[in-house]
Amino acid sequence: QVQLVESGGGLVQAGGSLRLSCAASGSTFGSAMAWFRQGPGKERDFVAAINWLATATLYGDSEKGRFTISRDNTRNTVYLQMTALKPQDTAVYLCAAGRNVLARDAGNYDYWGQGTQVTVSS
């Protein structure tokens, strides 16, 4: 009953910025939201997570200090603001929803979007 749709991806030069959005068509009430990414030839990696009330966030080591996750529950939308982008950030970025804990493991999330491509050129 929950569908997630990502948007905002694209091509950007190294050092640039992008803001990704994830809109939910169903209710994500009480859920944590997260972003993952999967680069070419790589496993799916954790990027960031935020709890229901936005009182806590969690970031991957390579993203902390550069990326910011936020949410607007009145719009049922979560965002990922990305700055100082690097070529190694190139990946398909996926939005996920799950139980209201902050977890790095993809198995903790029940709903997934299809992903949006982010390409960072050097």
Short mmCIF file of C-alpha atoms in Angstrom, two decimals:
data_model
loop_
_atom_site.label_atom_id
_atom_site.label_comp_id
_atom_site.label_asym_id
_atom_site.label_seq_id
_atom_site.Cartn_x
_atom_site.Cartn_y
_atom_site.Cartn_z
CA GLN A 1 0.00 0.00 0.00
CA VAL A 2 3.08 2.23 0.03
CA GLN A 3 4.69 3.32 -3.20
CA LEU A 4 7.84 5.42 -3.27
CA VAL A 5 8.93 7.50 -6.25
CA GLU A 6 12.31 9.19 -6.39
CA SER A 7 13.13 12.26 -8.45
CA GLY A 8 15.83 14.89 -8.80
CA GLY A 9 18.68 12.82 -10.14
CA GLY A 10 20.80 13.89 -13.07
CA LEU A 11 24.25 14.76 -14.31
CA VAL A 12 26.39 17.13 -12.27
CA GLN A 13 30.05 18.10 -12.22
CA ALA A 14 32.28 17.19 -9.31
CA GLY A 15 31.78 19.66 -6.48
CA GLY A 16 28.21 20.39 -7.48
CA SER A 17 24.94 19.79 -5.68
CA LEU A 18 21.68 17.96 -6.20
CA ARG A 19 18.55 17.50 -4.15
CA LEU A 20 16.71 14.22 -4.41
CA SER A 21 13.07 13.80 -3.44
CA CYS A 22 11.11 10.70 -2.54
CA ALA A 23 7.34 11.00 -2.58
CA ALA A 24 5.15 8.35 -0.98
CA SER A 25 1.71 7.66 -2.41
CA GLY A 26 0.60 5.66 0.63
CA SER A 27 0.94 6.37 4.31
CA THR A 28 4.38 6.10 5.87
CA PHE A 29 3.05 7.08 9.26
CA GLY A 30 5.44 6.07 12.02
CA SER A 31 8.13 4.88 9.61
CA ALA A 32 11.77 5.66 9.30
CA MET A 33 12.93 6.65 5.83
CA ALA A 34 16.29 6.01 4.27
CA TRP A 35 18.39 6.46 1.18
CA PHE A 36 20.60 3.78 -0.31
CA ARG A 37 22.73 3.78 -3.42
CA GLN A 38 24.13 1.20 -5.78
CA GLY A 39 27.01 2.09 -8.06
CA PRO A 40 28.15 0.11 -11.09
CA GLY A 41 29.54 -3.24 -10.05
CA LYS A 42 28.89 -2.54 -6.38
CA GLU A 43 26.53 -3.74 -3.68
CA ARG A 44 23.71 -1.61 -2.37
CA ASP A 45 25.13 0.72 0.28
CA PHE A 46 23.53 2.76 3.02
CA VAL A 47 23.53 6.54 2.59
CA ALA A 48 21.28 8.13 5.21
CA ALA A 49 18.23 7.54 7.39
CA ILE A 50 15.79 9.66 9.37
CA ASN A 51 13.22 8.67 11.96
CA TRP A 52 9.52 9.53 11.91
CA LEU A 53 9.72 12.69 13.98
CA ALA A 54 13.01 13.78 12.42
CA THR A 55 14.64 13.79 15.85
CA ALA A 56 17.50 11.55 14.75
CA THR A 57 19.49 10.97 11.59
CA LEU A 58 22.17 8.51 10.55
CA TYR A 59 24.69 8.79 7.72
CA GLY A 60 27.18 6.60 6.01
CA ASP A 61 30.83 7.41 6.55
CA SER A 62 31.44 8.77 3.06
CA GLU A 63 28.32 10.95 3.11
CA LYS A 64 28.48 12.51 6.56
CA GLY A 65 29.20 16.23 6.32
CA ARG A 66 28.20 16.43 2.66
CA PHE A 67 24.66 15.02 2.54
CA THR A 68 21.61 16.02 4.56
CA ILE A 69 18.45 13.98 4.89
CA SER A 70 15.18 15.67 5.82
CA ARG A 71 11.46 14.99 5.61
CA ASP A 72 8.14 16.77 5.42
CA ASN A 73 5.47 14.51 6.83
CA THR A 74 2.68 16.84 5.74
CA ARG A 75 3.76 16.12 2.16
CA ASN A 76 4.77 12.51 2.81
CA THR A 77 8.13 13.29 1.25
CA VAL A 78 11.75 12.72 2.20
CA TYR A 79 14.70 14.62 0.73
CA LEU A 80 18.40 14.12 0.29
CA GLN A 81 20.43 17.28 -0.20
CA MET A 82 23.80 16.38 -1.68
CA THR A 83 26.71 18.80 -1.84
CA ALA A 84 30.39 18.55 -2.75
CA LEU A 85 29.59 15.64 -5.01
CA LYS A 86 32.36 13.31 -6.09
CA PRO A 87 32.61 10.91 -9.02
CA GLN A 88 32.41 8.02 -6.57
CA ASP A 89 28.93 9.25 -5.61
CA THR A 90 27.72 8.12 -9.02
CA ALA A 91 25.00 5.55 -8.44
CA VAL A 92 21.33 4.76 -8.56
CA TYR A 93 19.83 6.26 -5.43
CA LEU A 94 16.91 4.42 -3.87
CA CYS A 95 14.42 5.52 -1.26
CA ALA A 96 13.20 3.11 1.41
CA ALA A 97 10.72 3.00 4.29
CA GLY A 98 10.56 0.71 7.30
CA ARG A 99 10.17 0.39 11.04
CA ASN A 100 11.01 3.43 13.08
CA VAL A 101 14.63 2.70 13.87
CA LEU A 102 17.74 3.94 12.13
CA ALA A 103 19.42 1.04 10.40
CA ARG A 104 22.18 0.65 7.82
CA ASP A 105 21.01 -2.77 6.67
CA ALA A 106 18.70 -2.80 3.65
CA GLY A 107 16.89 -5.76 5.17
CA ASN A 108 15.35 -3.49 7.80
CA TYR A 109 13.27 -1.67 5.21
CA ASP A 110 10.02 -2.94 3.72
CA TYR A 111 9.25 -0.54 0.87
CA TRP A 112 11.49 0.61 -1.94
CA GLY A 113 11.35 3.00 -4.84
CA GLN A 114 12.72 2.25 -8.29
CA GLY A 115 15.64 4.64 -7.94
CA THR A 116 16.96 7.75 -9.62
CA GLN A 117 20.30 7.98 -11.40
CA VAL A 118 22.94 10.39 -10.14
CA THR A 119 26.01 10.81 -12.31
CA VAL A 120 28.94 12.95 -11.18
CA SER A 121 31.45 13.83 -13.86
CA SER A 122 35.11 14.56 -13.27
#
